XYZ file of C-alpha atoms in Angstrom:
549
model
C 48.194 27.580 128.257
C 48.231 24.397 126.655
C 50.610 25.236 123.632
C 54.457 25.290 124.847
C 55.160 28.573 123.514
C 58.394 28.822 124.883
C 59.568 25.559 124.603
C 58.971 25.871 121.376
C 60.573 29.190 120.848
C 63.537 27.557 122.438
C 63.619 24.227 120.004
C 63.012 26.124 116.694
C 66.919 27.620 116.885
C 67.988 24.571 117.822
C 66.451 22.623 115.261
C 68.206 25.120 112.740
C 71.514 24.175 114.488
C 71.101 20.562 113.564
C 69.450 21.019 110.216
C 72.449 23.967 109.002
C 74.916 21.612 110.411
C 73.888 18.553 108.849
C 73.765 20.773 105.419
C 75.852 19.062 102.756
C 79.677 20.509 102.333
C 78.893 21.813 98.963
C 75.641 23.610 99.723
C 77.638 26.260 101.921
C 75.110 29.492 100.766
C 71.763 27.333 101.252
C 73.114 26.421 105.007
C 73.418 29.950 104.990
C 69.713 30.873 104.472
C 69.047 28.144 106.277
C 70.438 29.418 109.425
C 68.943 32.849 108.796
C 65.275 31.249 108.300
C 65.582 29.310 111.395
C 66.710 32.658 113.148
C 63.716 35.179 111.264
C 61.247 32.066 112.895
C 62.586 32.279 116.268
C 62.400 36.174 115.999
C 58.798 35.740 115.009
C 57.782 33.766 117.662
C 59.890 35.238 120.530
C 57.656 38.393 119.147
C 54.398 36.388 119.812
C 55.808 36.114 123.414
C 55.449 39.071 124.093
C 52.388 40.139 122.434
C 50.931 37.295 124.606
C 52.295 38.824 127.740
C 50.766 40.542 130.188
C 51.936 43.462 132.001
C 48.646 43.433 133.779
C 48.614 39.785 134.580
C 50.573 37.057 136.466
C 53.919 37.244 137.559
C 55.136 34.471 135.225
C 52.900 33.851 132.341
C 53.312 31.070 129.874
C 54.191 29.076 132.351
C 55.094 25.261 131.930
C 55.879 22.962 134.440
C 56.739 19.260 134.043
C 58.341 16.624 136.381
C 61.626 16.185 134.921
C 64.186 14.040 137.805
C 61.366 13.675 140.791
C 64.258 12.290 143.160
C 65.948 15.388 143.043
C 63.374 18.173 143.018
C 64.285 19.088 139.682
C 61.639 20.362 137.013
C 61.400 21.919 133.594
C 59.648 24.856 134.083
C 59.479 27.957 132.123
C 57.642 31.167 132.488
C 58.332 34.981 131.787
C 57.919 38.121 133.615
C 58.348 41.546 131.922
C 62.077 41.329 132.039
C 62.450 37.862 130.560
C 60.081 38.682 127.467
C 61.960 41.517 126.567
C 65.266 39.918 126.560
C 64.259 37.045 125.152
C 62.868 39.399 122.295
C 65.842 41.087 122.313
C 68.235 37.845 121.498
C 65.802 36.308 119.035
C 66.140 40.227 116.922
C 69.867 40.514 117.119
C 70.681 37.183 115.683
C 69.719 37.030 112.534
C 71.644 40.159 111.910
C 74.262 38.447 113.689
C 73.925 36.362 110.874
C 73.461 38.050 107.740
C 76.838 40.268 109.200
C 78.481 36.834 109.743
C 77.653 35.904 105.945
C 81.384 35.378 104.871
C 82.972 35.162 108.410
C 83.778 31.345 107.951
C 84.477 31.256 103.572
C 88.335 31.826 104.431
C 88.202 28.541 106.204
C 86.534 26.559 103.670
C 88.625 23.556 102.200
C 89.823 23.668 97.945
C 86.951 20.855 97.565
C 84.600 20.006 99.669
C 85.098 17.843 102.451
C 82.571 15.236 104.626
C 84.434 16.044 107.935
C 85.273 19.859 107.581
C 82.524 22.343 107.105
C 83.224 25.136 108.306
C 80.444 27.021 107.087
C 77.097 24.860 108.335
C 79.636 24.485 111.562
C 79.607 28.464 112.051
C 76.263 28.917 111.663
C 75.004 26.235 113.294
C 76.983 26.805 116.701
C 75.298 30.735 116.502
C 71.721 29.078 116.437
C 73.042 26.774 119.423
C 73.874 29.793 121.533
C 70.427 30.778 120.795
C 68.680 28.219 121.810
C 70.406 28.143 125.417
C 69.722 31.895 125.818
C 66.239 31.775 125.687
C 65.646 28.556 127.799
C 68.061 31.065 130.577
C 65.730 33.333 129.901
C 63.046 31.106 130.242
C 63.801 29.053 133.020
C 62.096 29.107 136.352
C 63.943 26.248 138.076
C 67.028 27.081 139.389
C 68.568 23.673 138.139
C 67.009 23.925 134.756
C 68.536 27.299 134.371
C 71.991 26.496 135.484
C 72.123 23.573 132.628
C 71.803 26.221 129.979
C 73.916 28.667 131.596
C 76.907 26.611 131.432
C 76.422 24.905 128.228
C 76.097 27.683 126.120
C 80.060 28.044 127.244
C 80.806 25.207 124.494
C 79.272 26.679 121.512
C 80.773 30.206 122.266
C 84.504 28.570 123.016
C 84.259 26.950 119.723
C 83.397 30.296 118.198
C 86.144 32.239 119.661
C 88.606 29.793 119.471
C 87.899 28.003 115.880
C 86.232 30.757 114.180
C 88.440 34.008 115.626
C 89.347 37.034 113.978
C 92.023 36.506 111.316
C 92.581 40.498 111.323
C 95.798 40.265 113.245
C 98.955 42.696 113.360
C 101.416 39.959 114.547
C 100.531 37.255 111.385
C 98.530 33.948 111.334
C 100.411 31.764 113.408
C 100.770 34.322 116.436
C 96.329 35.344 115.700
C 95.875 31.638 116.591
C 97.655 31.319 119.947
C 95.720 34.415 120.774
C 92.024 33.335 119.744
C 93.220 29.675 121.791
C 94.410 32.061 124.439
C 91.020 34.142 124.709
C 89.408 30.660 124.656
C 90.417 28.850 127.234
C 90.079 32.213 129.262
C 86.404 32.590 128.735
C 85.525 28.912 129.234
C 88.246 28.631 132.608
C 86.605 31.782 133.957
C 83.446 30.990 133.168
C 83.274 27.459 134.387
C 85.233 28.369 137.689
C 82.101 30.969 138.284
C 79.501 27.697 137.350
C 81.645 25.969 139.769
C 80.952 27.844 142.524
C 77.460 28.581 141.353
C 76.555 24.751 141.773
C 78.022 24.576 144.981
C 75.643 27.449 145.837
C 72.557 25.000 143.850
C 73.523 22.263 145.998
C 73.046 24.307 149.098
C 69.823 25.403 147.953
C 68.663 22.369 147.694
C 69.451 21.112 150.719
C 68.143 24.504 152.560
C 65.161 23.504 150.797
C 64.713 20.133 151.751
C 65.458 20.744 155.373
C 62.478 23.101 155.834
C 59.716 21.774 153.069
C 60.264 17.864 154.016
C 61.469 17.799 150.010
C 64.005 19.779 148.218
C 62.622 21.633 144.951
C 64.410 24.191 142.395
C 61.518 25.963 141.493
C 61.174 29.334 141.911
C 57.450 29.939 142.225
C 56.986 26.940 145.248
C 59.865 28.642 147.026
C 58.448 32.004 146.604
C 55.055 30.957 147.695
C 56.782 28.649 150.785
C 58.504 32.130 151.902
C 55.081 33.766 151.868
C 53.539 31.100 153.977
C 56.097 30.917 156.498
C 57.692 27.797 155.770
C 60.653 28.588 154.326
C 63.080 31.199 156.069
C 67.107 31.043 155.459
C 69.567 32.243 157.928
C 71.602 34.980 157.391
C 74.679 32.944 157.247
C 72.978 30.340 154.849
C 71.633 32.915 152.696
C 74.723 34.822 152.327
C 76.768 32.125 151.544
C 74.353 31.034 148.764
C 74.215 34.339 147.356
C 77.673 34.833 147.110
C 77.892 31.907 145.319
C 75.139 32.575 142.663
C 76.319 36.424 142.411
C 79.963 35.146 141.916
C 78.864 33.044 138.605
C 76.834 36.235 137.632
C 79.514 38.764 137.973
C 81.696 36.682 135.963
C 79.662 36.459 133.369
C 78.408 40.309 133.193
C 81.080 41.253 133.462
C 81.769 42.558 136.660
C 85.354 44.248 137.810
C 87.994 42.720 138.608
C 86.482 39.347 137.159
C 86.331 40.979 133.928
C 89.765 40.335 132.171
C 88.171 37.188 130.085
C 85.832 39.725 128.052
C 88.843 42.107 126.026
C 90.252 39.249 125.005
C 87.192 37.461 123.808
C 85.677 40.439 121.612
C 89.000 41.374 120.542
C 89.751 37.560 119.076
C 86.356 36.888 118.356
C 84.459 38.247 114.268
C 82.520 41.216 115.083
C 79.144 39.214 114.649
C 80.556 36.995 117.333
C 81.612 39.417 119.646
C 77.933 40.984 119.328
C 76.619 37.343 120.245
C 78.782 37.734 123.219
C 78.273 40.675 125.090
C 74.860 42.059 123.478
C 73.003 38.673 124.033
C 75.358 36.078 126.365
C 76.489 38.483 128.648
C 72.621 39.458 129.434
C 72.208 35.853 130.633
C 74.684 37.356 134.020
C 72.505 40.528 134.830
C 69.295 39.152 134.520
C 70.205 36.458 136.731
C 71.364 38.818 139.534
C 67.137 40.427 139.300
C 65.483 36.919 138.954
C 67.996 34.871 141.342
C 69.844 36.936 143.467
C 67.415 39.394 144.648
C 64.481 37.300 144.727
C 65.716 34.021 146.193
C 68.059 36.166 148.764
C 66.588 39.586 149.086
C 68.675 39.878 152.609
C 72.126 38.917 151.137
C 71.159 41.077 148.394
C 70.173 44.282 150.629
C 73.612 42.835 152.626
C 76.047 42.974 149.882
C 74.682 45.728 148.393
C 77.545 48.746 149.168
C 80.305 46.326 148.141
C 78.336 45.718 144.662
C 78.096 49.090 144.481
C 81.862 49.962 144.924
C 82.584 46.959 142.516
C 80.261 48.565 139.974
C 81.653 52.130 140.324
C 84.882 50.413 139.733
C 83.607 49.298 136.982
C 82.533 52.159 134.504
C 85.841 54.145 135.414
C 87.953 51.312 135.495
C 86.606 50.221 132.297
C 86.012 53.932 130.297
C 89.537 54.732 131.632
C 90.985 51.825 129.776
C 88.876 52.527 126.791
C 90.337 56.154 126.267
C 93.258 54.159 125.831
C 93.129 51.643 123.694
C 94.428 51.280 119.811
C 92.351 48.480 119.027
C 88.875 49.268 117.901
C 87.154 46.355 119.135
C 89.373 46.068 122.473
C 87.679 49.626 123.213
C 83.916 48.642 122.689
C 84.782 45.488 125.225
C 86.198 47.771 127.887
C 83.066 50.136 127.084
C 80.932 47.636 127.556
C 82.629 46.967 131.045
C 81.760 50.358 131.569
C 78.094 49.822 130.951
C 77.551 46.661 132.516
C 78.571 48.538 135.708
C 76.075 51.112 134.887
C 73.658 47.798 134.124
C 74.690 46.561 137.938
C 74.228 49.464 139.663
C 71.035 50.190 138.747
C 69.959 46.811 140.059
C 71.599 46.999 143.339
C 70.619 50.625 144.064
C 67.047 49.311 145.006
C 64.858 51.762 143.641
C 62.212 51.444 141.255
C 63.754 53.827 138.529
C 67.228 52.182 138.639
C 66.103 48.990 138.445
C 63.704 49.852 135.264
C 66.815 51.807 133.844
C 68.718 48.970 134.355
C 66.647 46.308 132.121
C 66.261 49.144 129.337
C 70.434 49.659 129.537
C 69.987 45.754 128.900
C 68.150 46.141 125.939
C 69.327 49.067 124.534
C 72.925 48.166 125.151
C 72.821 45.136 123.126
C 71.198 47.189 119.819
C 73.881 50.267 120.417
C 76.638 47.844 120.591
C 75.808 45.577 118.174
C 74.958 48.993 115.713
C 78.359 49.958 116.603
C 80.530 46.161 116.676
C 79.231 45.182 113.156
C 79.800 48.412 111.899
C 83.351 48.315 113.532
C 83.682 45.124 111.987
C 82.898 46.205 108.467
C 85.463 48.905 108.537
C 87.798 46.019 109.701
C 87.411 43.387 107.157
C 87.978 46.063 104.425
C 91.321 47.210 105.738
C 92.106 43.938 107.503
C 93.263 45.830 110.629
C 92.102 46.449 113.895
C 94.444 49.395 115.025
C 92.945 52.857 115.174
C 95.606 54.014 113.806
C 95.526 52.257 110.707
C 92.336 54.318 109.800
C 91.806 57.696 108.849
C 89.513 60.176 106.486
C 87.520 57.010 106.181
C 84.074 59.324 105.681
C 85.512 60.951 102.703
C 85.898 57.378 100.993
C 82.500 55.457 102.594
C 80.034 58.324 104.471
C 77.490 55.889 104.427
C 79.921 53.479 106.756
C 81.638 56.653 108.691
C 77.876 57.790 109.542
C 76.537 54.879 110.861
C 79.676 54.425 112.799
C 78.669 57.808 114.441
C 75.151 57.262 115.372
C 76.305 54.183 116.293
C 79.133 55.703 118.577
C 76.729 58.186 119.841
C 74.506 55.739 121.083
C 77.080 54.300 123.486
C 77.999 57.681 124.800
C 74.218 58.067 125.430
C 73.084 60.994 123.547
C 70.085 62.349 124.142
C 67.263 60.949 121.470
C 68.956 57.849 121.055
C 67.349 54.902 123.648
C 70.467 54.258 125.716
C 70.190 57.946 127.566
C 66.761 56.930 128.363
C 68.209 54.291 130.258
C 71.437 55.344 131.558
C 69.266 58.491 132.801
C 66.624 56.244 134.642
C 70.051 54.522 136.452
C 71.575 57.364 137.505
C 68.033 59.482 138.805
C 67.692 56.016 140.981
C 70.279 55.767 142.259
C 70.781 59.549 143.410
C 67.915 59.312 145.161
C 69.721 56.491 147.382
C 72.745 57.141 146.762
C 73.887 60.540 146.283
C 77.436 59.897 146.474
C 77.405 56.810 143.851
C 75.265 58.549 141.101
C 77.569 61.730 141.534
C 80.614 59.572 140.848
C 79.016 57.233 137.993
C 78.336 60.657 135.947
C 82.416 61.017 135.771
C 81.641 57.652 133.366
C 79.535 59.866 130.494
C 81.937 62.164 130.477
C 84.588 59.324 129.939
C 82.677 57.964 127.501
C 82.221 61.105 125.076
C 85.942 61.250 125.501
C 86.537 57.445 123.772
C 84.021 57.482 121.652
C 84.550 60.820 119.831
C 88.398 60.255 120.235
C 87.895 56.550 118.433
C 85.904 58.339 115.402
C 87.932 61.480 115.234
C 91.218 59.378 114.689
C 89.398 56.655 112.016
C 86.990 58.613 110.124
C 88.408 62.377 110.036
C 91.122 63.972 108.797
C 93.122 63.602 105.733
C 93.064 60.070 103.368
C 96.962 59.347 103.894
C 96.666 55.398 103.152
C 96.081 53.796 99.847
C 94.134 50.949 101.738
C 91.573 53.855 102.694
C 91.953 55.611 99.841
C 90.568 52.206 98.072
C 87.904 51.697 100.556
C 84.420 50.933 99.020
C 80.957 51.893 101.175
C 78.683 49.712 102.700
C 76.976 47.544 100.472
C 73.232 46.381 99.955
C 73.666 43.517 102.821
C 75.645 45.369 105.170
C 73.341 48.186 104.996
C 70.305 45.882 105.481
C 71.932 45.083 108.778
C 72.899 48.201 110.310
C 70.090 50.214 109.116
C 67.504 48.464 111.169
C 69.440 48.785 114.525
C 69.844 52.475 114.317
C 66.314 52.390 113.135
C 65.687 50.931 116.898
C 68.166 53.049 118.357
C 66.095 56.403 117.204
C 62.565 54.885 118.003
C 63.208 54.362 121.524
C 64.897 57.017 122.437
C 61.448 58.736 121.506
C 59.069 56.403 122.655
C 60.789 54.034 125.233
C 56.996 53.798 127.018
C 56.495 51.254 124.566
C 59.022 48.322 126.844
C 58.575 50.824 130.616
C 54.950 49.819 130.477
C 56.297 45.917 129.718
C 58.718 45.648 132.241
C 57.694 48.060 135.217
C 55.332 45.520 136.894
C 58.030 43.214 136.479
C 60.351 45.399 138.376
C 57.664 46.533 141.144
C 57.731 42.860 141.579
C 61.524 42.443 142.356
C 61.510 45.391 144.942
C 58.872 43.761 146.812
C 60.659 40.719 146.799
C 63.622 42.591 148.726
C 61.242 44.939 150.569
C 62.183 48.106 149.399
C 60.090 51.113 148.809
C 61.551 54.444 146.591
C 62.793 56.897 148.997
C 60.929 59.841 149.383
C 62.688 63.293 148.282
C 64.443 64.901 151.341
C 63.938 68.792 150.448
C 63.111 71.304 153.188
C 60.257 73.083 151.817
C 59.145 69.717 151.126
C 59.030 69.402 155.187
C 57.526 72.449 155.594
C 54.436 71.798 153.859
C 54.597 74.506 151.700
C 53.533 72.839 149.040
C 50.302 71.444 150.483
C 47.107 72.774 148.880
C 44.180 73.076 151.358
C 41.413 75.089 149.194
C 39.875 77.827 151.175
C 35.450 77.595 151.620
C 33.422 80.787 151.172
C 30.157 81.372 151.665
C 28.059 80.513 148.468
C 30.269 77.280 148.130
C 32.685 78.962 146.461
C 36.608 77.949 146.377
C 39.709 79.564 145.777
C-alpha cells in the first residue's frame, strides 16, 4: 500500500517523546496530556492495523521495503503477520494506561522552582513514549538488522526508567532504595546487552551464510524465505545451530527464560508499577515473539534440534519461578517471579510444535500483558497509599477500599487462570498442545496452576482479609475516579475474552499455520486404540429402494 501505515504508527509515539520532552518545566500537567494524546493516537492507529489485516491474505501485509545501507544488505522493511498485529495492538492499548497510572510517578522528583535542565516530569513521560516507539518497529520489522537496532535500543529508555525513576517505596530508607534501583539497572542493561552481544555475532553470521550462497548478503526475511523455497539457500546443521543459539540466547534473556532470569525481580521490584507493566507486559513480548518470527522460521532445524532442552528450561521455569513466588513478602517481587512462571508457559507452547500450543502461546502473550498489568497497577495503587511493598504490611484492606481489594482479585484470578477470564483460554490451548506431544511435559507444567492458586490466593488472603490491625490501613481511601478509569477497562478485557477469545484465534491462527510449516511439523494425530480399530468409522448401509441407515 502506498501509505506507511506502520511507519507511521511507529513515529507518532516518538514524536510525543520529543514534543512531551521538549514541554516547558512549568507546564508539568500539559506534558502530561500530552504524552497521553500521543499514546490514545498510536492506540488508534495500531487499531487501524489490524482492521486492515488480513487473516485471509498475505503472509506479511503492509509491507514496506526501502533500501536503507545497500553495501551491507540491510533494509527497512516492515510488515505484519497475525502475531505481530496483535501485539503491536496490544502495546499501543496498555500504554496509555501505563500512563494515566504513571500520572504522579515522577511529582516527588520535581525541583522547588522550576528548572531548564531538570524535568523530571516531560523526562518520565517522554522516555515511556520512547519505549513505544521501539516496540512496535520490533514488532514491525522484517529485516533481521532493522529489528536488532530496536531491540537493543529500547534498553536505554527502560535503564533510565528503572534506574532514575525507581520505586521510592523502600523498607531500608532513601539512600539504601537508590543503590538498589542503580543495582537493578545496570543488571537489566549488562544482561541484556551481553544477550544483544551474542545475538549480533549470530547477525553477522547470517549475513555471511547469506552472502556465500545468494552471491549478496541480505537481512530480509521474505528474500531468505523465498531463497529457501527455491533451493538456493540451505544452512548446515552446524551453521544453523550455531546461529540459532545465538539469536535464542538474546531471546531467552529477554523473556525471561530460567536461569537467565535473575535481571527481571529486581527490575519490577525497583521499578513504579506503571513501569514494571511497560516491562514485562509489553518489553518482555519483544523476546517471545522473536523466538516464532526468528528462531523457528529462519532455523526451523536448530529449532526442532534444541527443542527438548527448551523444553526442560521452560518446565524449569514455571516451577522454578511459582515456587519462588509462594515465597515471597514483596508484592511486586511475586508478580515478577509469576511472570517467570508464565513466560515458561509462553515458551513452551512455542517449542512444543503443535498448532494449539503455538496459538495458546500468542494468546498467553496477549492476555498476560492485560492480567498483569490489571493486577501490577492495582498492586501499585495499594502501594503508594501505604508506601510499602511487604505483604505483611497489609491487611483487612477490603473492609477499608472493596473497590481496590476487588479488582485486586479479579485481577489475581486472572493470573491463576480461572476459567472465564482470557488467560485460561490460553494457558488451556498450551497445555492441550503440548500433551498431545508431549505427555510427560504438559503433565508436569499442570503442577504450575496449582502453584499458582497457591500464591495468588495466599498474596490476597494475607493483604486484603482479615482484621484492620494498622492505622495506615485503617486510613486507607478507595480507588479514585482516575485509578478506576484505568483498571476498569483491563478487567473489562480480561472478562470479554475469556468469552469470546475467537475474536484474536481467527487473527492469529493463519499466522501460526504459517510458522509450523516453516519447521515442518504437522499436529500429531490422537493415539487411542479404538481409534485404531476403526470403530468409529461410519460406512452407511444401502437397501433396496435407496434407502440408508
Amino acid at each position: 500500500m502506498s501509505f506507511p501505515l506502520l511507519t507511521v504508527t511507529a513515529v507518532v509515539p516518538a514524536i510525543g517523546a520529543i514534543a512531551t520532552a521538549a514541554t516547558p518545566p512549568a507546564r508539568r500537567t500539559a506534558a502530561k496530556w500530552l504524552a497521553l494524546l500521543f499514546s490514545l493516537a498510536t492506540l488508534g492507529l495500531a487499531a487501524v492495523v489490524l482492521a486492515r489485516f488480513d487473516p485471509g491474505g498475505a503472509r506479511y501485509q503492509l509491507t514496506e521495503s526501502h533500501a536503507w545501507i545497500p553495501d551491507f544488505g540491510v533494509r527497512y522493511e516492515l510488515g505484519v503477520d497475525g502475531i505481530a498485529a496483535v501485539l503491536m495492538t496490544l502495546t499501543a492499548l496498555l500504554v496509555p494506561f501505563v500512563i494515566g497510572a504513571a500520572w504522579h510517578d515522577a511529582d516527588d522528583l520535581e525541583p522547588a522552582r522550576p528548572n531548564r535542565r531538570w524535568r523530571p516530569t516531560q523526562g518520565f513521560f517522554a522516555l515511556i513514549l520512547a519505549v513505544e516507539a521501539m516496540v512496535i518497529l520490533s514488532f514491525a520489522a522484517t529485516d533481521v538488522f532493522l529489528f536488532y537496532i530496536f531491540f537493543e535500543a529500547m534498553l536505554i529508555p527502560l535503564y533510565f526508567l528503572i534506574g532514575g525513576f525507581g520505586d521510592r517505596a523502600h523498607a531500608a530508607g532513601e539512600e539504601e532504595g537508590a543503590k538498589q534501583r542503580s543495582y537493578a539497572a545496570v543488571k537489566f542493561l549488562l544482561y541484556n546487552l551481553a544477550g544483544g552481544l551474542i545475538m549480533l555475532a549470530a547477525v553477522v553470521g547470517l549475513f555471511a551464510a547469506t552472502s556465500d550462497q545468494l552471491g549478496e548478503g541480505t537481512f530480509s526475511l521474505q528474500q531468505i524465505a523465498q531463497a529457501r523455497a527455491d533451493g538456493d539457500f540451505e544452512l548446515s546443521s552446524t551453521v544453523e545451530r550455531l546461529l540459532f543459539l545465538g539469536f535464542f540466547f538474546a531471546f531467552a534473556v529477554k523473556a525471561p527464560l530460567w536461569p537467565l532470569h535473575t535481571w527481571l525481580p529486581n527490575a519490577m521490584g525497583e521499578s513504579t508499577a506503571p513501569v514494571a507493566v511497560l516491562i514485562t507486559a509489553v518489553v518482555d513480548k519483544v523476546g517471545t515473539f522473536a523466538m516464532l518470527r526468528f528462531c523457528l522460521g529462519l532455523f526451523p532445524e536448530a529449532s526442532e534440534w534444541a527443542t527438548p532442552v527448551v523444553i526442560v528450561l521452560a518446565l524449569m521455569s514455571i516451577l522454578y519461578g511459582a515456587l519462588l513466588a509462594v515465597g515471597q513478602r514483596d508484592i511486586k517481587r511475586l508478580i515478577a517471579y509469576a511472570s517467570i512462571s508464565h513466560f515458561g508457559f509462553i515458551i513452551l507452547g512455542i517449542f512444543a510444535m503443535t498448532s494449539q500450543a503455538q496459538s495458546g502461546a500468542t494468546l498467553y502473550m496477549v492476555f498476560h500483558g492485560i492480567s498483569t498489568a490489571a493486577l501490577m497497577l492495582v498492586a501499585g495503587f495499594l502501594i503508594s497509599r501505604r508506601g510499602s511493598r511487604l505483604i505483611a504490611d497489609y491487611g483487612g484492606v477490603q473492609k477499608v477500599a472493596p473497590l481496590l481489594a476487588g479488582t485486586f482479585l479479579v485481577g489475581g484470578l486472572a493470573t491463576l487462570s480461572l476459567p472465564g477470564l482470557a488467560p485460561f483460554i490460553s494457558e488451556f490451548l498450551v497445555l492441550v498442545g503440548t500433551f498431545s506431544r508431549y505427555p510427560v511435559a504438559g503433565v508436569v507444567a499442570t503442577v504450575g496452576i496449582i502453584l499458582a492458586a497457591l500464591y495468588v490466593l495466599l498474596m490476597y488472603q494475607r493483604t486484603m482479609t482479615g482484621p484492620v490491625e494498622k492505622p495506615e490501613v485503617r486510613a486507607m481511601p478507595d480507588l479514585k475516579v482516575r485509578e478506576l478509569a484505568v483498571v476498569a477497562p483491563l478487567i473489562a478485557l480480561l472478562i470479554f475474552f475469556g468469552v469470546f477469545p475467537k475474536s484474536l484465534t481467527d487473527i492469529v491462527n493463519p499466522a501460526v499455520e504459517h510458522t509450523m510449516s516453516d519447521v515442518r511439523k504437522k499436529d500429531p494425530k490422537p493415539d487411542h486404540p479404538v481409534a485404531d480399530q476403526g470403530w468409529f468409522d461410519y460406512k452407511p448401509v444401502e437397501h433396496a429402494g435407496g434407502d440408508h441407515e
